[in-house]
Coordinates of C-alpha atoms in Angstrom, one line a residue:
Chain A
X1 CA 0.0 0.0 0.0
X2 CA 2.9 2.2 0.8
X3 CA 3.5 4.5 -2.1
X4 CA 7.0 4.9 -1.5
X5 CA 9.7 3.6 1.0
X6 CA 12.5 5.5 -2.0
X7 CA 11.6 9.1 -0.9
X8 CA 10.7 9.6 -4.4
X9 CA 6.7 10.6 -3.7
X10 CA 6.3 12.7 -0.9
X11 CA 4.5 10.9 2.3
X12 CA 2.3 13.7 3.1
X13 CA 1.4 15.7 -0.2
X14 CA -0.5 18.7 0.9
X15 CA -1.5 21.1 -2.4
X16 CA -3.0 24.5 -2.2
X17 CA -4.9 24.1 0.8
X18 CA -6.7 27.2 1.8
X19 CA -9.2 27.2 5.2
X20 CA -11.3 29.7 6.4
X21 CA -12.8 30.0 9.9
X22 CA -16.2 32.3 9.0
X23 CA -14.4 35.4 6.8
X24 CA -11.2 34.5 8.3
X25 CA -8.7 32.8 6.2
X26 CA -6.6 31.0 8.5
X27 CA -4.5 28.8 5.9
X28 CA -3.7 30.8 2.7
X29 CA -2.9 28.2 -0.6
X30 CA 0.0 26.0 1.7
X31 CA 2.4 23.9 -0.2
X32 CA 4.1 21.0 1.9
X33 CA 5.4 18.0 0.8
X34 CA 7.1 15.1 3.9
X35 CA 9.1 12.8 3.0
X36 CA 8.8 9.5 4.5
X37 CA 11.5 9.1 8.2
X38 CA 11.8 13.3 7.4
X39 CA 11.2 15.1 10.6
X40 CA 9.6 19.0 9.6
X41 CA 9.4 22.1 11.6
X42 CA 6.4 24.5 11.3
X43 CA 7.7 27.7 13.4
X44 CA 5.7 30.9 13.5
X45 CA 3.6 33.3 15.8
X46 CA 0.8 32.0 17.4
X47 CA -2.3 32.2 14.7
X48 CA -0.3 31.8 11.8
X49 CA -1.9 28.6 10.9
X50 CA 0.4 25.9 12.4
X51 CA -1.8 24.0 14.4
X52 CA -4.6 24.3 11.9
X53 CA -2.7 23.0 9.2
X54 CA -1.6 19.9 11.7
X55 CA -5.3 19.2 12.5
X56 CA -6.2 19.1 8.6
X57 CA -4.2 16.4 8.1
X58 CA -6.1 14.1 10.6
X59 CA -9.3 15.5 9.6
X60 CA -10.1 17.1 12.9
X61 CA -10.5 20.2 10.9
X62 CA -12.3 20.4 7.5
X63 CA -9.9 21.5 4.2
X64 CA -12.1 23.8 2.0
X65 CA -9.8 24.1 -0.9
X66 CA -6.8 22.1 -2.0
X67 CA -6.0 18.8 -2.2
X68 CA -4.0 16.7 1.0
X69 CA -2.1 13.3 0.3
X70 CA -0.9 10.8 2.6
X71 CA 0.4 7.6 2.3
X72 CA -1.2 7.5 -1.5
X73 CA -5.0 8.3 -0.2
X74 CA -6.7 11.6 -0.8
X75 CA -8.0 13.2 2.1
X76 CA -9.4 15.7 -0.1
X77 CA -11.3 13.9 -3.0
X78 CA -14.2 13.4 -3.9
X79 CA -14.2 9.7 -2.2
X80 CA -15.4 8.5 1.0
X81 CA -12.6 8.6 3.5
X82 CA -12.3 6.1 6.3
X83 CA -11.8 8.5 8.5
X84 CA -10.9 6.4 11.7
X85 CA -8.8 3.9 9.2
X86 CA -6.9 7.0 8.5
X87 CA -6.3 8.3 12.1
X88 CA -5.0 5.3 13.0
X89 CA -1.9 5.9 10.7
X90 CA -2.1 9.5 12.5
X91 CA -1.4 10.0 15.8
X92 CA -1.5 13.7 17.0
X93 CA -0.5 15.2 20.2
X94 CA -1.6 18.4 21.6
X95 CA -0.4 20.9 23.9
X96 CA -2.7 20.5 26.5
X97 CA -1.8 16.9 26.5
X98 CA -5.6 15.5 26.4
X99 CA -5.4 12.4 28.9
X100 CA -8.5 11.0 29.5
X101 CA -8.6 11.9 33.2
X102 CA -11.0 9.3 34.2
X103 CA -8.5 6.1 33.0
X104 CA -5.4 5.7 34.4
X105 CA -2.4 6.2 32.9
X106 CA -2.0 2.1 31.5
X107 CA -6.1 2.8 30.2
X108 CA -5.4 5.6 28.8
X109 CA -2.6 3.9 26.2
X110 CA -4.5 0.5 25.6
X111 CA -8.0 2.3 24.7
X112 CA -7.7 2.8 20.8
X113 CA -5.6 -0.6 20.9
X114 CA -7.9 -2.8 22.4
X115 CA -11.5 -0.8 21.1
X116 CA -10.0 0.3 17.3
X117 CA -6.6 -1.3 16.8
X118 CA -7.8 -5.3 17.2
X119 CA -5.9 -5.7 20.2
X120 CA -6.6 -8.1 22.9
X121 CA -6.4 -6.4 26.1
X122 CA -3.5 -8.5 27.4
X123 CA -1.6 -7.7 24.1
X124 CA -2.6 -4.4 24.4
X125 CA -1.3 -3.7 28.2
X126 CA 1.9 -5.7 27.3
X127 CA 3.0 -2.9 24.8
X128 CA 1.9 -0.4 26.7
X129 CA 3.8 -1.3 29.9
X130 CA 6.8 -1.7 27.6
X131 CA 6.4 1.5 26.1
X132 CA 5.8 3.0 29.5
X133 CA 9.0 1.4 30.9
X134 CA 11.0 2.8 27.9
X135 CA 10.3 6.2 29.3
X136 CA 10.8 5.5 32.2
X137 CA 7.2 5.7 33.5
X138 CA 6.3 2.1 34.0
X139 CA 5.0 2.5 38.2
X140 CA 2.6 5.5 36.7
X141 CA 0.7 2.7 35.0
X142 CA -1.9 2.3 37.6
X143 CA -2.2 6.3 38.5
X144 CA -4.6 8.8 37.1
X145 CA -3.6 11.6 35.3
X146 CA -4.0 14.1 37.8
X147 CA -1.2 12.5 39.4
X148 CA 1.1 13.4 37.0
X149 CA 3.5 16.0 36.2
X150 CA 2.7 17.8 32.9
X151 CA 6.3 16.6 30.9
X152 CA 5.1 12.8 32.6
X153 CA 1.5 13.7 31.2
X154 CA 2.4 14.9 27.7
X155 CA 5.2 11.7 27.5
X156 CA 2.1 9.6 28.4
X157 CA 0.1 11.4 25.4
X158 CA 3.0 10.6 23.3
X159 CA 3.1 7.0 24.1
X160 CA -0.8 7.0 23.7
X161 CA -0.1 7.9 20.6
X162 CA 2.3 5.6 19.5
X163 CA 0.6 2.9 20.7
X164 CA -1.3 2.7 17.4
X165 CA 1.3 2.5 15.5
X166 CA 1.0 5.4 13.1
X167 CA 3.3 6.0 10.3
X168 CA 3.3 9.7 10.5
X169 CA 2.8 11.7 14.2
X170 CA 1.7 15.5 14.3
X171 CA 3.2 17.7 17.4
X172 CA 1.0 20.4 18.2
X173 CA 3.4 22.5 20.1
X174 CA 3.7 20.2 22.6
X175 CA 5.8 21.9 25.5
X176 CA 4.6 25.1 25.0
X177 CA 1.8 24.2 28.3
X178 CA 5.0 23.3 30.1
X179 CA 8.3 24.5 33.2
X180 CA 11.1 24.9 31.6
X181 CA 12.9 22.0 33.6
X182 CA 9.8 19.6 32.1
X183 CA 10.3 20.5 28.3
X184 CA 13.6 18.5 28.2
X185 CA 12.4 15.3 29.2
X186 CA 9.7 15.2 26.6
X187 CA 11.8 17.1 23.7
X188 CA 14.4 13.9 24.5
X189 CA 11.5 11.4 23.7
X190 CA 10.9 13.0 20.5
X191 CA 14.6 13.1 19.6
X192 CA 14.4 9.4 20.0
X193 CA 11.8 9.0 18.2
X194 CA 13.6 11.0 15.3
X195 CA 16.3 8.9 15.2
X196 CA 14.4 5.6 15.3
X197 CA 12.6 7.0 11.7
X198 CA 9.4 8.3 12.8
X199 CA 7.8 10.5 10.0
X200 CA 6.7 14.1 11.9
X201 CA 5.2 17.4 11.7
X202 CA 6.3 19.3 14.3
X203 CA 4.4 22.6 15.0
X204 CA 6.7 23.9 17.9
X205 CA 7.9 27.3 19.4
X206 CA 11.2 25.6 20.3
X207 CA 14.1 26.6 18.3
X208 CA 17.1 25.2 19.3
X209 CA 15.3 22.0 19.1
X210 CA 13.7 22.5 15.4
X211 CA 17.2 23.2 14.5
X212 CA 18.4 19.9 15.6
X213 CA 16.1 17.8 14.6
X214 CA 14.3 19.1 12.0
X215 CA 15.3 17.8 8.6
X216 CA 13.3 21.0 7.2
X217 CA 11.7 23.4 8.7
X218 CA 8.7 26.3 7.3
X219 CA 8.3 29.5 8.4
X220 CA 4.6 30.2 9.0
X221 CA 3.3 33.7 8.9
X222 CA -0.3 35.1 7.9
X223 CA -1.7 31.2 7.1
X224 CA 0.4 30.6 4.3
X225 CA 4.1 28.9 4.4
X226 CA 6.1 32.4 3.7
X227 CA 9.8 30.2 3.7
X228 CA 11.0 26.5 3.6
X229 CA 14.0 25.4 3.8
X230 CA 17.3 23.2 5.8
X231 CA 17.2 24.2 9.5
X232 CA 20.9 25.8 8.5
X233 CA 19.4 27.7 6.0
X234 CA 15.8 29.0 7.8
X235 CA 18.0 30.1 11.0
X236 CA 21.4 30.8 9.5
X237 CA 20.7 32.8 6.6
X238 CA 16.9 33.5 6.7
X239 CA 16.2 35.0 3.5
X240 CA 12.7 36.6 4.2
X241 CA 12.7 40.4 6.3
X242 CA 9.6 38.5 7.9
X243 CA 11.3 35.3 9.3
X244 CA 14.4 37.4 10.3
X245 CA 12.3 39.8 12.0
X246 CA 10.5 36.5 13.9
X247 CA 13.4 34.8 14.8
X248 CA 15.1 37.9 16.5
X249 CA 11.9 38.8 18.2
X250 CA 12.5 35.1 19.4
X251 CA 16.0 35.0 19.8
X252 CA 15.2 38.4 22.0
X253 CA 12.8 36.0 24.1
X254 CA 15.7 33.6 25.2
X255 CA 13.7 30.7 23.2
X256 CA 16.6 29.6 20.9
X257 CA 17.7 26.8 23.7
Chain B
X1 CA -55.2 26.8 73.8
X2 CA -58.1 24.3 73.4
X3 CA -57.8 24.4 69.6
X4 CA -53.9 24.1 69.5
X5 CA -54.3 21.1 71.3
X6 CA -56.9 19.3 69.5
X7 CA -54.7 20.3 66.1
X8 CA -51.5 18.7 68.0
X9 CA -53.5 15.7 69.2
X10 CA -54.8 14.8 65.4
X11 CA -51.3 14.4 64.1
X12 CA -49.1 13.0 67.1
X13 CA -51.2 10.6 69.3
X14 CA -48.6 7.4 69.6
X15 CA -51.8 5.1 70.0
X16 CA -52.9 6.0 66.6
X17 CA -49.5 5.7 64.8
X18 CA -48.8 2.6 66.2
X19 CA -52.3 1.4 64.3
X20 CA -51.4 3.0 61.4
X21 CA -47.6 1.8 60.8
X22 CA -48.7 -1.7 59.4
X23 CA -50.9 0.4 57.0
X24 CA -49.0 2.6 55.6
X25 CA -45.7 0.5 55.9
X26 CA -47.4 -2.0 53.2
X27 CA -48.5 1.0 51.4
X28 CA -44.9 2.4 51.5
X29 CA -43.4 -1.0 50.1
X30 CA -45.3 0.0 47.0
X31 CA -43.3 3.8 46.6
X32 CA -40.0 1.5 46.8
X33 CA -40.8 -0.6 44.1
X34 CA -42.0 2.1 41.9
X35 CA -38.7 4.6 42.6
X36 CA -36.6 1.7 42.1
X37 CA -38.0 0.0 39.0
X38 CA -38.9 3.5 37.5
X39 CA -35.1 5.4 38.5
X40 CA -33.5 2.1 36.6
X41 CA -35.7 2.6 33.7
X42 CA -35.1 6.8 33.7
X43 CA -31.5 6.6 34.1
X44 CA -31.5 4.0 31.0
X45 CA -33.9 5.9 28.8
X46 CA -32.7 9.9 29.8
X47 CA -29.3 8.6 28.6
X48 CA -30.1 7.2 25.6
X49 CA -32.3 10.2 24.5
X50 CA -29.6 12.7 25.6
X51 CA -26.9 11.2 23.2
X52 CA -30.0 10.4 20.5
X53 CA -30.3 14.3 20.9
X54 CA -26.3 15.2 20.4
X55 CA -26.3 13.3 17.6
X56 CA -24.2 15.3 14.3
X57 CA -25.0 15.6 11.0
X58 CA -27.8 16.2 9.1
X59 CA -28.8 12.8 8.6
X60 CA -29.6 12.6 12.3
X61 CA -32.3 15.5 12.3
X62 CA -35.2 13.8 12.8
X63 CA -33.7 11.3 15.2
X64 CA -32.7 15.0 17.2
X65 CA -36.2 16.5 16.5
X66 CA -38.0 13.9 18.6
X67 CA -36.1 13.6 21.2
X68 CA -36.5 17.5 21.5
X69 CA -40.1 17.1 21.1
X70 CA -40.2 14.3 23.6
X71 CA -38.7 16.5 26.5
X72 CA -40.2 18.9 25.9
X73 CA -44.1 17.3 26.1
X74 CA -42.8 15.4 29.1
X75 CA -41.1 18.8 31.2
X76 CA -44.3 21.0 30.1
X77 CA -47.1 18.7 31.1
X78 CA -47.8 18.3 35.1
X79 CA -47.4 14.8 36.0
X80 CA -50.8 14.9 37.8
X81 CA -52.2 14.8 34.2
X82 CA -49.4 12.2 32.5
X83 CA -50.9 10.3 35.2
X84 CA -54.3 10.5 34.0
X85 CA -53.6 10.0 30.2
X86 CA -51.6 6.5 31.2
X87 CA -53.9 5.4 33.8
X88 CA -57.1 5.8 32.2
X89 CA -56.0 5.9 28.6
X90 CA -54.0 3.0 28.5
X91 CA -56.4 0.7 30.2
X92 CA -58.9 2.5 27.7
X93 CA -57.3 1.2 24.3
X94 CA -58.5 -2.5 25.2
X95 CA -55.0 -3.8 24.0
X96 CA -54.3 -6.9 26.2
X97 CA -50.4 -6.2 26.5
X98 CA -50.5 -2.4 27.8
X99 CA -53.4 -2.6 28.8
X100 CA -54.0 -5.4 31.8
X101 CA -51.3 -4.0 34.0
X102 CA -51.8 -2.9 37.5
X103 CA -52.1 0.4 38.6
X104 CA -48.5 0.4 40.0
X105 CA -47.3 -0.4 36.8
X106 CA -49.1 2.3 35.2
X107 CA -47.8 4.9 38.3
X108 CA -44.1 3.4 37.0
X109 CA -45.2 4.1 33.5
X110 CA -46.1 7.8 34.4
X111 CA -43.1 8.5 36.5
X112 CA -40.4 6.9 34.1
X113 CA -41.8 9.1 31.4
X114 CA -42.0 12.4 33.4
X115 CA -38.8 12.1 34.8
X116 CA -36.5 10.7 31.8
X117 CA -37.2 14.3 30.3
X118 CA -35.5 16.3 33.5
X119 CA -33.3 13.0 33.6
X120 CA -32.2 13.8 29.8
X121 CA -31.2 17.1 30.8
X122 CA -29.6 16.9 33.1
X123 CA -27.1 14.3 31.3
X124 CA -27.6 16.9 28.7
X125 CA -26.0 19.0 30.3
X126 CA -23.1 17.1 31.7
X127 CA -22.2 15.5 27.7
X128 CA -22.0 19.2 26.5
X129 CA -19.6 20.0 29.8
X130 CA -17.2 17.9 28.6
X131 CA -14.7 20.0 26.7
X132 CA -14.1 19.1 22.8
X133 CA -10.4 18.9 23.5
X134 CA -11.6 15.3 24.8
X135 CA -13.2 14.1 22.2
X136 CA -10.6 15.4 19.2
X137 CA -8.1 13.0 21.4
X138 CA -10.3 10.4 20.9
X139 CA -11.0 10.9 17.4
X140 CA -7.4 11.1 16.5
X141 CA -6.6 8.1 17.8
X142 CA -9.3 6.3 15.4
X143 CA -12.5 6.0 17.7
X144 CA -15.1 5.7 16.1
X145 CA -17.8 8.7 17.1
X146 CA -19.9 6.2 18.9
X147 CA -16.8 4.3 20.6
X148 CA -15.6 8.4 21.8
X149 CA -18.7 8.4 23.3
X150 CA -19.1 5.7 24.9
X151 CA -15.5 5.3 26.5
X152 CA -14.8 8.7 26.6
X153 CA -17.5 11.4 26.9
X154 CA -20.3 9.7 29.0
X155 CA -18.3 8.3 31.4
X156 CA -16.8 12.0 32.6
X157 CA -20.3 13.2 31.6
X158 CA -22.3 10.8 34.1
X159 CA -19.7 11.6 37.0
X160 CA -19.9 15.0 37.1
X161 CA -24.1 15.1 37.0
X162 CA -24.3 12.3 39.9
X163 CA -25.3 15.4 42.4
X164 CA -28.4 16.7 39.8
X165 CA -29.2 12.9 39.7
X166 CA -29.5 11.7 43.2
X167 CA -31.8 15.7 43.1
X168 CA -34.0 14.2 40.5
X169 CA -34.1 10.7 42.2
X170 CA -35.4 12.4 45.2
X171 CA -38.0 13.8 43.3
X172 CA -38.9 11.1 41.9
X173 CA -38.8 9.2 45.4
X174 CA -41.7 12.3 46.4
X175 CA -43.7 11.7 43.4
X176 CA -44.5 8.5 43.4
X177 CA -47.3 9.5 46.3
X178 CA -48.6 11.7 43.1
X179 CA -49.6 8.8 41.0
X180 CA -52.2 7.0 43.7
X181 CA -54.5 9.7 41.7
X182 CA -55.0 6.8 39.7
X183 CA -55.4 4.3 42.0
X184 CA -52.2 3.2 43.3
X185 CA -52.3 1.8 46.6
X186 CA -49.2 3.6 48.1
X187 CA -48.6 5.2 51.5
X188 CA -50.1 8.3 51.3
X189 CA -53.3 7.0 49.5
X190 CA -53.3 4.1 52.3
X191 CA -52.8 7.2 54.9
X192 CA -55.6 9.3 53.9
X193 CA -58.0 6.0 53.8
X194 CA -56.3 5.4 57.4
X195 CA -57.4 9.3 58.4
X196 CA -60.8 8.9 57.5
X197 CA -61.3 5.7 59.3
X198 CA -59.9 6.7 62.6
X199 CA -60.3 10.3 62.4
X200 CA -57.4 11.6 63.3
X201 CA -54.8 12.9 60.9
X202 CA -51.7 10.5 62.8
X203 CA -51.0 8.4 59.7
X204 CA -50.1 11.2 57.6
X205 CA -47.2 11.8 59.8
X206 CA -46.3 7.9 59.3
X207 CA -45.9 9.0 55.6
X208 CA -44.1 11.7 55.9
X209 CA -41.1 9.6 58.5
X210 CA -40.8 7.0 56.2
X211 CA -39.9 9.2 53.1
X212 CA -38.1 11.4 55.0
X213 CA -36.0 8.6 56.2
X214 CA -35.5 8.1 52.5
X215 CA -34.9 11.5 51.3
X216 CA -32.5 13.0 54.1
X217 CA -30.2 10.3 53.7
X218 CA -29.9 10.9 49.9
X219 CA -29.8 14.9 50.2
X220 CA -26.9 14.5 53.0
X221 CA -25.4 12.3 50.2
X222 CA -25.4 14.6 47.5
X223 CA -24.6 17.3 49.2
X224 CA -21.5 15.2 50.3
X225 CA -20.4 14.3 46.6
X226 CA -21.2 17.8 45.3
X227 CA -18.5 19.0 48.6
X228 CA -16.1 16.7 47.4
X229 CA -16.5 17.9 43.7
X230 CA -15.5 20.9 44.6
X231 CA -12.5 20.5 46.9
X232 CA -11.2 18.3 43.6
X233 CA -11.8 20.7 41.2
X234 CA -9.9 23.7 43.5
X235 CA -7.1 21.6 44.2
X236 CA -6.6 21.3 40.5
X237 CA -7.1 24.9 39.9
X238 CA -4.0 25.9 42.2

C-alpha cells in the first residue's frame, strides 16, 4: 500500500490548501510535501496557521480548498474517506496533552488498541507497559492523570499515541503548556523518536530543538508557508525580512535553547 | 389553647400511629418498588435520548427533533395529568399487553416518562460540559464517534451530573405518592383512607417519616459528593 519507501513521492502531499474559519482565512494556498522518516518544523507566531494546518491532516479540521495526500489516499477527494482507518496511521499530540482523566495512565494507552486497533487487552497492556517502561514511567501505569506532572502527562500522550502504530505523528506545540525544567524530558523522547525513523510534523515554538532535529523546517506567517527550507538555511541565513524579524523577536525571548 | 391542642393531638397521638404503621408500611413498600424500577428505567432511557439528541450531521435531524419534542411534552405537562392519560388511557385502548397491567405499573409508566425528560437534561448538560479537546483525542486516535462516546465522553459526563441525579431521584422518590390519583395503593393514599377511618390525621405523619427517612439520607449524600467535587476541582485549579 505504501507508495513509496525510496523518498521519491512525498509521504504527506499537501496542495494548495486554503481554510477559512467564518471570513477568516486561516490557511492561505499552503504547499508542503514530507518525505517519509523526514522530521519538519512548522515555526511561526501563534495564529499563523500551524496548528490548523496539523489538524487538517487528521481530519479534525475540514480543508475547504486544496488537495491533502498521505500515504497515497486523498483526504481531499471526492471519495469516502475512512476516517478512523486514516487516524490510526495518524497519531497527533496536543499541547494540553488531552489524557482521559478518568482512566489511568495504563487505560489511557490501551483504549484505541484494544476498542480500534484489534488488540486483545492483554496484548494491548503488554505494549503499553513496555512503552511505559522505555520512558521511564512504568510505576505511573496504575495512577490517574492528575497525578502526574505535565512533561510525565504529555510523555504519556505521546506514548498513547504511539501505541497505534502510526506512520506519521503530528506535534502540536507540545511543551509550549509546560516549566522549563519539564520540556527537556519530553523534547528527549521526541529526539528518540527522530532517530528511530518516525515521519513528523512538528508545530513547535522551540528553536534550538527544530534546528536539531528538523530535517526541514517552514516559516509560518499570515496562514500561508512564507519560507522553507534546511534548519541551516531558515536560522542561518533566513532570507525573508519577515522570518528574520520572527526569529530575532525570538531569539530576544531567550527561546533559541 | 383548646384548639392548639386538639390540632396537636390529630397528628401526634402514639396510639394511633402505632395502628397506622402496618398500614401505611405495606403501602410504602409500593413507593420503593416504583422509585426503584422507574429510576432504573429513567437513568437507561434519559441517557439514551440525551446522546439520541447530540447526535451530528444532518442525517440525524429527525432522530434529534423527537427527542427535542419528547422533552419537551414530558417537562411541560404536570405529571398529575401524564398520570391521567396513562392510567385511564391505556387501560382504555383494550389492547391486552399495555393494557391489563396494575395500577403500580401504570404509576411506574407515568413516572419513568416524566422524569427521563429532567433526567435527559440533566445528562444533557453534563455531555455538553465535557470540553471538545476530549473528544478530538479520541478521534485522533481512530474511535469511532460512537466508541468516543461511549468510553470517553459519558463516562466523565455521568460523573460529574451524579449530584443533579441523586436531586431528581429524590423527586422522583416524592412523586411517586402523586400517581395513587390513579389508583395506586401507596402510603399516602393508604394514609388518607387510614385518616378517615380513625379520624385523626396521625398516619399522615407515618408518611411523611418513612420518606423522609428516604430523602435525608440521599440529600446529605449529594450534598457530600457535590462537597467533594469541589474540593477536587480547586485543588486542581491551584
Amino acid at each position: 500500500m505504501s507508495a513509496n519507501g525510496s523518498g521519491a513521492t512525498p509521504f504527506v502531499d499537501v496542495r494548495a490548501v486554503s481554510k477559512w474559519f467564518g471570513d477568516l482565512q486561516v490557511l492561505k494556498r499552503v504547499d508542503l510535501a514530507v518525505r517519509e522518516h523526514e522530521v519538519v518544523c512548522l515555526i511561526g507566531a501563534s495564529g499563523s496557521g500551524k496548528s490548523t494546518l496539523l489538524r487538517c491532516l487528521n481530519l479534525l479540521e475540514r480543508v475547504e480548498e486544496g488537495e491533502i495526500v498521505v500515504d497515497g489516499q486523498p483526504l481531499t477527494g471526492p471519495e469516502r474517506v475512512d476516517v478512523n482507518a486514516l487516524r490510526r496511521k495518524i497519531g497527533i499530540v496536543f499541547q494540553a496533552y488531552n489524557l482521559f482523566p478518568h482512566m489511568t495512565v495504563l487505560q489511557n494507552v490501551t483504549l484505541a488498541p484494544r476498542k480500534a486497533g484489534g488488540f486483545s487487552r492483554d496484548g494491548a497492556e503488554g505494549q503499553a507497559r513496555a512503552m511505559l517502561q522505555r520512558i521511564g514511567l512504568e510505576d505511573k501505569a496504575d495512577e490517574y492523570p492528575d497525578r502526574l506532572s505535565g512533561g510525565q502527562q504529555q510523555r504519556v500522550a505521546i506514548v498513547r499515541a504511539l501505541a497505534m502504530g502510526p506512520k506519521l505523528l503530528l506535534l502540536d506545540e507540545i511543551t509550549s503548556a509546560l516549566d522549563p525544567q519539564l520540556v527537556w524530558d519530553v523534547l528527549g523522547l521526541v529526539r528518540e523518536l527522530a532517530e528511530s525513523g518516525m515521519t513528523m510534523i512538528v508545530a513547535t515554538h522551540e528553536m534550538g530543538f527544530a534546528r536539531e532535529v528538523a530535517d526541514k523546517v517552514c516559516f509560518l506567517d499570515g496562514g500561508s508557508i512564507l519560507e522553507e527550507g534546511p534548519p541551516e538555511q531558515i536560522f542561518g541565513e533566513p532570507r525573508e525580512p519577515r522570518t528574520r524579524e520572527f526569529l530575532s523577536r525570538v531569539l530576544a525571548g531567550g527561546r533559541m535553547g | 389553647m383548646h384548639a392548639l391542642h386538639q390540632v396537636l393531638h390529630a397528628f401526634f397521638n402514639l396510639h394511633s400511629f402505632t395502628l397506622a404503621m402496618p398500614d401505611v408500611w405495606a403501602g410504602f413498600q409500593v413507593n420503593l418498588r416504583m422509585m426503584f424500577v422507574a429510576e432504573a428505567l429513567v437513568l437507561a432511557f434519559a441517557l439514551a435520548i440525551a446522546v439520541v439528541r447530540g447526535l451530528p450531521g444532518r442525517g440525524a435531524k429527525p432522530l434529534r427533533a423527537l427527542a427535542i419534542a419528547y422533552t419537551d411534552f414530558f417537562r411541560g405537562t404536570p405529571i398529575i395529568v401524564v398520570a391521567f392519560f396513562v392510567g385511564f388511557g391505556l387501560p382504555g385502548l383494550q389492547l391486552g399487553f399495555i393494557s391489563n397491567r396494575s395500577f403500580t405499573t401504570y404509576g411506574i409508566v407515568t413516572l419513568t416518562l416524566v422524569y427521563t425528560a429532567y433526567v435527559a437534561e440533566v445528562y444533557r448538560a453534563g455531555i455538553e460540559s465535557v470540553h471538545p479537546s476530549q473528544r478530538a483525542a479520541a478521534r485522533s486516535l481512530g474511535l469511532s464517534y460512537a466508541q468516543s462516546m461511549r468510553y470517553v465522553v459519558v463516562p466523565q459526563a455521568v460523573r460529574r451530573v451524579i449530584p443533579p441525579l441523586l436531586n431528581d431521584f429524590i423527586g422522583l422518590q416524592k412523586d411517586t405518592a402523586i400517581v395513587s390519583v390513579i389508583g395506586v395503593a401507596e402510603a399516602a393514599s393508604l394514609s388518607q383512607q387510614f385518616s378517615t377511618q380513625n379520624g385523626d390525621f396521625v398516619s399522615y405523619l407515618v408518611a411523611a417519616i418513612f420518606f423522609i427517612l428516604i430523602t435525608i439520607p440521599l440529600a446529605r449524600f449529594t450534598d457530600h459528593l457535590v462537597l467533594q467535587r469541589e474540593r477536587k476541582e480547586r485543588a486542581l485549579a491551584f
